[in-house]
CSV table of N, CA and C in Angstrom, one decimal:
chain,number,residue,atom,x,y,z
A,1,MET,N,37.2,-148.4,21.3
A,1,MET,CA,37.9,-148.1,20.0
A,1,MET,C,37.4,-149.0,19.0
A,2,SER,N,37.0,-148.5,17.8
A,2,SER,CA,36.5,-149.4,16.8
A,2,SER,C,37.6,-150.1,16.1
A,3,ARG,N,37.2,-151.3,15.5
A,3,ARG,CA,38.3,-152.1,14.8
A,3,ARG,C,38.4,-151.5,13.4
A,4,SER,N,39.5,-151.9,12.8
A,4,SER,CA,39.8,-151.4,11.5
A,4,SER,C,38.9,-151.9,10.4
A,5,PRO,N,38.6,-151.2,9.4
A,5,PRO,CA,37.8,-151.7,8.3
A,5,PRO,C,38.6,-152.6,7.4
A,6,PHE,N,39.9,-152.7,7.6
A,6,PHE,CA,40.8,-153.5,6.7
A,6,PHE,C,40.9,-154.9,7.3
A,7,THR,N,41.1,-155.9,6.4
A,7,THR,CA,41.2,-157.3,6.8
A,7,THR,C,42.5,-157.4,7.7
A,8,ASP,N,42.6,-158.5,8.5
A,8,ASP,CA,43.8,-158.7,9.3
A,8,ASP,C,45.0,-158.8,8.4
A,9,GLU,N,44.9,-159.3,7.2
A,9,GLU,CA,46.1,-159.5,6.4
A,9,GLU,C,46.6,-158.1,6.0
A,10,ILE,N,45.7,-157.1,5.7
A,10,ILE,CA,46.2,-155.8,5.4
A,10,ILE,C,46.8,-155.2,6.6
A,11,GLU,N,46.2,-155.3,7.7
A,11,GLU,CA,46.6,-154.8,9.0
A,11,GLU,C,48.0,-155.3,9.4
A,12,ARG,N,48.3,-156.6,9.1
A,12,ARG,CA,49.6,-157.2,9.5
A,12,ARG,C,50.7,-156.8,8.5
A,13,THR,N,50.4,-156.3,7.3
A,13,THR,CA,51.4,-156.0,6.3
A,13,THR,C,52.2,-154.9,6.8
A,14,GLU,N,53.6,-155.1,6.7
A,14,GLU,CA,54.5,-154.1,7.1
A,14,GLU,C,54.8,-153.1,6.0
A,15,THR,N,55.1,-151.9,6.3
A,15,THR,CA,55.5,-150.9,5.3
A,15,THR,C,57.0,-151.3,4.9
A,16,PRO,N,57.3,-151.3,3.6
A,16,PRO,CA,58.6,-151.6,3.1
A,16,PRO,C,59.6,-150.7,3.8
A,17,ARG,N,60.9,-151.2,4.2
A,17,ARG,CA,61.9,-150.4,4.9
A,17,ARG,C,62.2,-149.1,4.2
A,18,LYS,N,62.4,-149.2,2.9
A,18,LYS,CA,62.8,-148.0,2.1
A,18,LYS,C,61.7,-147.2,1.6
A,19,PHE,N,60.4,-147.4,2.1
A,19,PHE,CA,59.3,-146.7,1.6
A,19,PHE,C,59.3,-145.2,2.2
A,20,ILE,N,59.3,-144.3,1.3
A,20,ILE,CA,59.2,-142.9,1.6
A,20,ILE,C,57.8,-142.4,1.1
A,21,SER,N,57.0,-141.9,2.0
A,21,SER,CA,55.7,-141.5,1.6
A,21,SER,C,55.7,-140.3,0.7
A,22,PRO,N,55.1,-140.4,-0.5
A,22,PRO,CA,55.0,-139.2,-1.3
A,22,PRO,C,54.2,-138.1,-0.6
A,23,HIS,N,54.3,-136.9,-1.2
A,23,HIS,CA,53.4,-135.8,-0.7
A,23,HIS,C,52.0,-136.0,-1.2
A,24,PHE,N,51.0,-135.9,-0.4
A,24,PHE,CA,49.7,-136.0,-0.8
A,24,PHE,C,48.9,-134.8,-0.4
A,25,THR,N,47.9,-134.5,-1.2
A,25,THR,CA,46.9,-133.4,-0.7
A,25,THR,C,45.9,-134.1,0.1
A,26,TRP,N,45.5,-133.5,1.2
A,26,TRP,CA,44.6,-134.1,2.1
A,26,TRP,C,43.2,-134.0,1.5
A,27,PHE,N,42.4,-135.0,1.8
A,27,PHE,CA,40.9,-135.0,1.3
A,27,PHE,C,40.1,-134.8,2.6
A,28,GLY,N,39.3,-133.8,2.6
A,28,GLY,CA,38.6,-133.5,3.7
A,28,GLY,C,37.1,-133.7,3.5
A,29,GLY,N,36.7,-134.2,2.3
A,29,GLY,CA,35.3,-134.6,2.1
A,29,GLY,C,34.5,-133.7,1.2
A,30,ASP,N,35.0,-132.5,0.9
A,30,ASP,CA,34.2,-131.6,0.0
A,30,ASP,C,34.9,-131.3,-1.3
A,31,GLU,N,35.7,-132.3,-1.7
A,31,GLU,CA,36.3,-132.2,-3.0
A,31,GLU,C,35.9,-133.4,-3.9
A,32,ASP,N,36.4,-133.5,-5.1
A,32,ASP,CA,36.0,-134.5,-6.0
A,32,ASP,C,36.8,-135.8,-5.6
A,33,PRO,N,36.1,-136.9,-5.2
A,33,PRO,CA,36.8,-138.1,-4.7
A,33,PRO,C,37.6,-138.8,-5.8
A,34,ASP,N,37.1,-138.7,-7.1
A,34,ASP,CA,37.8,-139.2,-8.3
A,34,ASP,C,39.2,-138.5,-8.4
A,35,ARG,N,39.2,-137.2,-8.3
A,35,ARG,CA,40.4,-136.5,-8.4
A,35,ARG,C,41.4,-136.8,-7.4
A,36,HIS,N,40.9,-137.0,-6.1
A,36,HIS,CA,41.8,-137.4,-5.1
A,36,HIS,C,42.4,-138.8,-5.3
A,37,LEU,N,41.6,-139.7,-5.8
A,37,LEU,CA,42.0,-141.1,-6.1
A,37,LEU,C,43.1,-141.1,-7.2
A,38,MET,N,42.9,-140.2,-8.2
A,38,MET,CA,43.8,-140.2,-9.3
A,38,MET,C,45.1,-139.6,-8.9
A,39,HIS,N,45.1,-138.6,-8.0
A,39,HIS,CA,46.3,-138.0,-7.5
A,39,HIS,C,47.0,-139.0,-6.6
A,40,TYR,N,46.3,-139.7,-5.8
A,40,TYR,CA,46.9,-140.7,-4.9
A,40,TYR,C,47.5,-141.9,-5.7
A,41,GLN,N,46.8,-142.4,-6.7
A,41,GLN,CA,47.3,-143.5,-7.4
A,41,GLN,C,48.5,-143.1,-8.3
A,42,SER,N,48.6,-141.9,-8.8
A,42,SER,CA,49.7,-141.5,-9.6
A,42,SER,C,50.9,-141.3,-8.6
A,43,ALA,N,50.7,-140.8,-7.5
A,43,ALA,CA,51.8,-140.7,-6.5
A,43,ALA,C,52.4,-142.0,-6.0
A,44,MET,N,51.5,-143.0,-5.9
A,44,MET,CA,51.8,-144.3,-5.5
A,44,MET,C,52.1,-145.3,-6.5
A,45,THR,N,52.4,-144.9,-7.7
A,45,THR,CA,52.5,-145.7,-8.9
A,45,THR,C,53.5,-146.9,-8.6
A,46,LEU,N,54.6,-146.6,-7.9
A,46,LEU,CA,55.6,-147.7,-7.7
A,46,LEU,C,55.1,-148.8,-6.8
A,47,TYR,N,54.0,-148.5,-6.0
A,47,TYR,CA,53.5,-149.5,-5.1
A,47,TYR,C,52.1,-150.0,-5.5
A,48,ALA,N,51.7,-149.7,-6.7
A,48,ALA,CA,50.3,-150.0,-7.1
A,48,ALA,C,50.0,-151.5,-7.1
A,49,ASN,N,51.0,-152.4,-7.1
A,49,ASN,CA,50.7,-153.8,-7.0
A,49,ASN,C,50.7,-154.3,-5.6
A,50,ASN,N,50.8,-153.4,-4.6
A,50,ASN,CA,50.8,-153.8,-3.2
A,50,ASN,C,49.5,-153.3,-2.5
A,51,ASP,N,48.4,-154.0,-2.6
A,51,ASP,CA,47.1,-153.6,-2.2
A,51,ASP,C,47.1,-153.2,-0.7
A,52,ALA,N,47.8,-154.0,0.1
A,52,ALA,CA,47.8,-153.6,1.6
A,52,ALA,C,48.4,-152.3,1.8
A,53,LEU,N,49.5,-152.0,1.2
A,53,LEU,CA,50.2,-150.7,1.4
A,53,LEU,C,49.3,-149.6,0.8
A,54,MET,N,48.7,-149.8,-0.4
A,54,MET,CA,47.8,-148.8,-1.0
A,54,MET,C,46.7,-148.5,0.0
A,55,CYS,N,46.1,-149.4,0.7
A,55,CYS,CA,45.0,-149.2,1.6
A,55,CYS,C,45.5,-148.5,2.8
A,56,LYS,N,46.6,-149.0,3.4
A,56,LYS,CA,47.1,-148.3,4.7
A,56,LYS,C,47.5,-146.9,4.5
A,57,ILE,N,48.2,-146.6,3.4
A,57,ILE,CA,48.7,-145.3,3.1
A,57,ILE,C,47.5,-144.3,2.7
A,58,PHE,N,46.5,-144.9,2.0
A,58,PHE,CA,45.4,-144.1,1.6
A,58,PHE,C,44.7,-143.5,2.9
A,59,ALA,N,44.7,-144.3,3.9
A,59,ALA,CA,44.0,-143.9,5.1
A,59,ALA,C,44.7,-142.7,5.8
A,60,THR,N,45.9,-142.5,5.4
A,60,THR,CA,46.7,-141.3,5.9
A,60,THR,C,46.4,-140.1,5.1
A,61,THR,N,45.8,-140.2,3.9
A,61,THR,CA,45.5,-139.0,3.1
A,61,THR,C,44.2,-138.3,3.3
A,62,ILE,N,43.4,-138.9,4.2
A,62,ILE,CA,42.1,-138.4,4.5
A,62,ILE,C,42.1,-137.8,5.9
A,63,GLN,N,41.2,-136.9,6.2
A,63,GLN,CA,41.2,-136.2,7.5
A,63,GLN,C,39.8,-135.9,7.9
A,64,GLY,N,39.7,-135.5,9.2
A,64,GLY,CA,38.4,-135.1,9.7
A,64,GLY,C,37.2,-136.1,9.6
A,65,GLU,N,36.1,-135.6,9.1
A,65,GLU,CA,35.0,-136.5,9.0
A,65,GLU,C,35.2,-137.7,8.1
A,66,VAL,N,36.0,-137.5,7.1
A,66,VAL,CA,36.3,-138.6,6.2
A,66,VAL,C,37.1,-139.8,6.9
A,67,GLN,N,37.9,-139.4,7.8
A,67,GLN,CA,38.7,-140.3,8.6
A,67,GLN,C,37.7,-141.1,9.5
A,68,ASP,N,36.8,-140.3,10.1
A,68,ASP,CA,35.7,-140.9,11.0
A,68,ASP,C,34.9,-141.8,10.2
A,69,TRP,N,34.5,-141.5,9.0
A,69,TRP,CA,33.7,-142.3,8.1
A,69,TRP,C,34.4,-143.7,7.8
A,70,LEU,N,35.7,-143.6,7.6
A,70,LEU,CA,36.4,-144.8,7.3
A,70,LEU,C,36.3,-145.9,8.4
A,71,TYR,N,36.3,-145.4,9.6
A,71,TYR,CA,36.3,-146.3,10.8
A,71,TYR,C,34.9,-146.6,11.2
A,72,THR,N,33.9,-146.1,10.4
A,72,THR,CA,32.5,-146.6,10.6
A,72,THR,C,32.2,-147.8,9.7
A,73,LEU,N,33.1,-148.1,8.8
A,73,LEU,CA,32.8,-149.2,7.9
A,73,LEU,C,33.0,-150.5,8.8
A,74,PRO,N,32.2,-151.5,8.4
A,74,PRO,CA,32.3,-152.8,9.2
A,74,PRO,C,33.7,-153.3,9.3
A,75,PRO,N,34.1,-153.8,10.5
A,75,PRO,CA,35.5,-154.4,10.7
A,75,PRO,C,35.8,-155.5,9.6
A,76,CYS,N,37.0,-155.4,9.1
A,76,CYS,CA,37.5,-156.4,8.2
A,76,CYS,C,36.7,-156.5,6.9
A,77,SER,N,36.0,-155.4,6.5
A,77,SER,CA,35.2,-155.4,5.3
A,77,SER,C,36.0,-155.0,4.0
A,78,ILE,N,37.1,-154.4,4.2
A,78,ILE,CA,37.9,-154.0,3.0
A,78,ILE,C,39.1,-154.9,2.8
A,79,ARG,N,39.0,-155.6,1.7
A,79,ARG,CA,40.1,-156.7,1.3
A,79,ARG,C,41.1,-156.2,0.4
A,80,ASN,N,40.9,-155.1,-0.3
A,80,ASN,CA,41.8,-154.6,-1.3
A,80,ASN,C,41.6,-153.2,-1.6
A,81,PHE,N,42.5,-152.6,-2.4
A,81,PHE,CA,42.4,-151.2,-2.7
A,81,PHE,C,41.2,-150.9,-3.6
A,82,ASP,N,40.8,-151.8,-4.5
A,82,ASP,CA,39.6,-151.6,-5.4
A,82,ASP,C,38.4,-151.5,-4.6
A,83,GLU,N,38.2,-152.3,-3.6
A,83,GLU,CA,37.1,-152.2,-2.7
A,83,GLU,C,37.1,-150.9,-1.9
A,84,LEU,N,38.2,-150.5,-1.5
A,84,LEU,CA,38.3,-149.2,-0.7
A,84,LEU,C,38.0,-148.1,-1.7
A,85,SER,N,38.5,-148.1,-2.9
A,85,SER,CA,38.2,-147.0,-3.9
A,85,SER,C,36.7,-146.9,-4.2
A,86,LEU,N,36.1,-148.1,-4.3
A,86,LEU,CA,34.6,-148.1,-4.6
A,86,LEU,C,33.8,-147.5,-3.5
A,87,VAL,N,34.0,-147.9,-2.2
A,87,VAL,CA,33.2,-147.4,-1.1
A,87,VAL,C,33.5,-145.9,-0.9
A,88,PHE,N,34.7,-145.6,-1.1
A,88,PHE,CA,35.1,-144.1,-0.9
A,88,PHE,C,34.4,-143.3,-1.9
A,89,THR,N,34.5,-143.7,-3.2
A,89,THR,CA,33.8,-142.9,-4.3
A,89,THR,C,32.3,-142.9,-4.1
A,90,LYS,N,31.7,-144.0,-3.7
A,90,LYS,CA,30.3,-144.0,-3.5
A,90,LYS,C,29.9,-143.1,-2.4
A,91,GLU,N,30.7,-143.1,-1.3
A,91,GLU,CA,30.3,-142.2,-0.2
A,91,GLU,C,30.4,-140.7,-0.5
A,92,TYR,N,31.4,-140.3,-1.3
A,92,TYR,CA,31.6,-138.9,-1.7
A,92,TYR,C,31.2,-138.6,-3.0
A,93,LEU,N,30.3,-139.4,-3.6
A,93,LEU,CA,29.8,-139.2,-5.0
A,93,LEU,C,29.2,-137.8,-5.3
A,94,SER,N,28.6,-137.3,-4.3
A,94,SER,CA,27.9,-136.0,-4.5
A,94,SER,C,28.9,-134.8,-4.8
A,95,TYR,N,30.2,-135.1,-4.5
A,95,TYR,CA,31.2,-134.1,-4.7
A,95,TYR,C,32.0,-134.3,-6.0
A,96,CYS,N,31.6,-135.3,-6.8
A,96,CYS,CA,32.2,-135.6,-8.1
A,96,CYS,C,32.0,-134.4,-9.1
A,97,SER,N,33.0,-134.1,-9.8
A,97,SER,CA,32.8,-133.1,-10.8
A,97,SER,C,32.0,-133.6,-12.0
A,98,ILE,N,31.1,-132.8,-12.5
A,98,ILE,CA,30.2,-133.2,-13.6
A,98,ILE,C,31.0,-133.1,-14.8
A,99,LYS,N,31.2,-134.2,-15.6
A,99,LYS,CA,31.9,-134.2,-16.8
A,99,LYS,C,30.9,-133.6,-17.9
A,100,LYS,N,31.5,-132.8,-18.7
A,100,LYS,CA,30.7,-132.2,-19.8
A,100,LYS,C,31.2,-132.6,-21.1
A,101,ARG,N,30.4,-132.5,-22.2
A,101,ARG,CA,30.8,-132.8,-23.6
A,101,ARG,C,31.1,-131.5,-24.3
A,102,SER,N,31.7,-131.7,-25.4
A,102,SER,CA,32.2,-130.6,-26.3
A,102,SER,C,31.1,-129.6,-26.6
A,103,ASN,N,29.9,-130.1,-26.8
A,103,ASN,CA,28.8,-129.2,-27.3
A,103,ASN,C,28.4,-128.2,-26.2
A,104,HIS,N,28.9,-128.4,-25.0
A,104,HIS,CA,28.7,-127.4,-23.9
A,104,HIS,C,29.4,-126.1,-24.2
A,105,PHE,N,30.5,-126.2,-25.0
A,105,PHE,CA,31.2,-124.9,-25.4
A,105,PHE,C,30.3,-124.0,-26.2
A,106,PHE,N,29.5,-124.5,-27.1
A,106,PHE,CA,28.7,-123.7,-27.9
A,106,PHE,C,27.6,-122.8,-27.2
A,107,SER,N,27.4,-123.1,-26.0
A,107,SER,CA,26.4,-122.3,-25.2
A,107,SER,C,27.1,-121.2,-24.5
A,108,MET,N,28.4,-121.2,-24.5
A,108,MET,CA,29.2,-120.1,-23.8
A,108,MET,C,29.2,-118.8,-24.6
A,109,LYS,N,29.0,-117.7,-23.9
A,109,LYS,CA,29.0,-116.4,-24.5
A,109,LYS,C,29.7,-115.4,-23.6
A,110,LYS,N,30.4,-114.5,-24.3
A,110,LYS,CA,31.0,-113.4,-23.5
A,110,LYS,C,30.0,-112.5,-23.1
A,111,ASP,N,30.0,-112.2,-21.8
A,111,ASP,CA,29.1,-111.2,-21.2
A,111,ASP,C,29.5,-109.7,-21.7
A,112,MET,N,28.5,-108.9,-21.8
A,112,MET,CA,28.7,-107.5,-22.3
A,112,MET,C,29.8,-106.8,-21.5
A,113,ASN,N,29.8,-106.9,-20.2
A,113,ASN,CA,30.7,-106.1,-19.4
A,113,ASN,C,31.9,-107.0,-19.0
A,114,GLU,N,32.1,-108.1,-19.6
A,114,GLU,CA,33.2,-109.0,-19.3
A,114,GLU,C,34.4,-108.7,-20.2
A,115,SER,N,35.6,-108.6,-19.7
A,115,SER,CA,36.8,-108.3,-20.4
A,115,SER,C,37.1,-109.6,-21.3
A,116,PHE,N,37.8,-109.4,-22.4
A,116,PHE,CA,38.2,-110.5,-23.2
A,116,PHE,C,39.1,-111.5,-22.4
A,117,LEU,N,40.0,-110.9,-21.6
A,117,LEU,CA,40.9,-111.8,-20.8
A,117,LEU,C,40.1,-112.6,-19.8
A,118,THR,N,39.1,-112.1,-19.2
A,118,THR,CA,38.2,-112.8,-18.2
A,118,THR,C,37.5,-113.9,-19.0
A,119,TYR,N,36.9,-113.6,-20.1
A,119,TYR,CA,36.3,-114.6,-20.9
A,119,TYR,C,37.1,-115.7,-21.3
A,120,VAL,N,38.4,-115.4,-21.7
A,120,VAL,CA,39.3,-116.5,-22.1
A,120,VAL,C,39.7,-117.4,-20.9
A,121,LYS,N,39.8,-116.8,-19.8
A,121,LYS,CA,40.1,-117.5,-18.5
A,121,LYS,C,38.9,-118.4,-18.2
A,122,ARG,N,37.7,-117.9,-18.3
A,122,ARG,CA,36.5,-118.7,-18.1
A,122,ARG,C,36.3,-119.9,-19.1
A,123,PHE,N,36.7,-119.5,-20.3
A,123,PHE,CA,36.6,-120.5,-21.4
A,123,PHE,C,37.6,-121.7,-21.2
A,124,LYS,N,38.8,-121.3,-20.7
A,124,LYS,CA,39.8,-122.4,-20.4
A,124,LYS,C,39.4,-123.2,-19.3
A,125,GLU,N,38.8,-122.6,-18.2
A,125,GLU,CA,38.3,-123.4,-17.1
A,125,GLU,C,37.3,-124.4,-17.5
A,126,LYS,N,36.4,-124.0,-18.4
A,126,LYS,CA,35.4,-125.0,-18.9
A,126,LYS,C,36.0,-126.0,-19.8
A,127,LYS,N,37.0,-125.7,-20.6
A,127,LYS,CA,37.7,-126.7,-21.4
A,127,LYS,C,38.3,-127.8,-20.6
A,128,VAL,N,38.9,-127.5,-19.5
A,128,VAL,CA,39.5,-128.5,-18.6
A,128,VAL,C,38.5,-129.5,-18.2
A,129,LYS,N,37.2,-129.2,-18.0
A,129,LYS,CA,36.2,-130.0,-17.5
A,129,LYS,C,35.5,-130.9,-18.6
A,130,ILE,N,35.9,-130.7,-19.8
A,130,ILE,CA,35.2,-131.4,-20.9
A,130,ILE,C,36.0,-132.7,-21.3
A,131,VAL,N,35.3,-133.8,-21.3
A,131,VAL,CA,35.9,-135.1,-21.5
A,131,VAL,C,36.2,-135.2,-23.0
A,132,GLY,N,37.5,-135.6,-23.4
A,132,GLY,CA,37.8,-135.9,-24.7
A,132,GLY,C,37.7,-134.6,-25.6
A,133,CYS,N,38.1,-133.5,-25.2
A,133,CYS,CA,37.9,-132.2,-25.9
A,133,CYS,C,38.9,-132.2,-27.1
A,134,ASP,N,38.2,-132.1,-28.3
A,134,ASP,CA,38.9,-132.0,-29.5
A,134,ASP,C,39.3,-130.6,-29.8
A,135,ASP,N,40.6,-130.3,-30.3
A,135,ASP,CA,41.0,-129.0,-30.5
A,135,ASP,C,40.2,-128.3,-31.6
A,136,SER,N,39.8,-129.0,-32.6
A,136,SER,CA,39.0,-128.3,-33.7
A,136,SER,C,37.7,-127.8,-33.2
A,137,ILE,N,37.1,-128.6,-32.3
A,137,ILE,CA,35.8,-128.2,-31.7
A,137,ILE,C,36.0,-127.0,-30.8
A,138,THR,N,37.1,-127.1,-30.0
A,138,THR,CA,37.4,-125.9,-29.1
A,138,THR,C,37.6,-124.6,-29.9
A,139,CYS,N,38.3,-124.8,-31.0
A,139,CYS,CA,38.6,-123.5,-31.8
A,139,CYS,C,37.3,-123.0,-32.5
A,140,SER,N,36.4,-123.9,-33.0
A,140,SER,CA,35.1,-123.5,-33.5
A,140,SER,C,34.3,-122.8,-32.5
A,141,ALA,N,34.2,-123.4,-31.3
A,141,ALA,CA,33.4,-122.8,-30.3
A,141,ALA,C,33.9,-121.5,-29.8
A,142,PHE,N,35.2,-121.4,-29.7
A,142,PHE,CA,35.8,-120.1,-29.3
A,142,PHE,C,35.5,-119.0,-30.3
A,143,ARG,N,35.6,-119.3,-31.6
A,143,ARG,CA,35.4,-118.3,-32.7
A,143,ARG,C,33.9,-117.9,-32.7
A,144,LYS,N,33.0,-118.8,-32.4
A,144,LYS,CA,31.6,-118.5,-32.4
A,144,LYS,C,31.3,-117.4,-31.3
């Protein structure tokens, strides 16, 4: 059996008595790791200052090959949650969502056979993926 990638200090840390684990979505390796980390950190906001707990509970939010990957890390190599986040993101970087800029909107066009409703839905899906999307730019692009 392989040793834990967490330091002995993390491993020895007890879970607080009144700790109730929030509901987490599982990460199986084929999603955006940044999105998973954001979801995890927001769910664990009350415990954000407890690195040991953040590491130990994070290990319960991953499954399958990702869980296997975690235990291939060198023993005692993870000292805090920042280190864990960094190696996790690096490992699953290829699944990160590509952030787009507002000018991406201006290349969107409604297809001839596409309904207006379908186009609006597609437009909204693109809007969500654009960093710092300004409403005036969104309106201009939509009108175009």
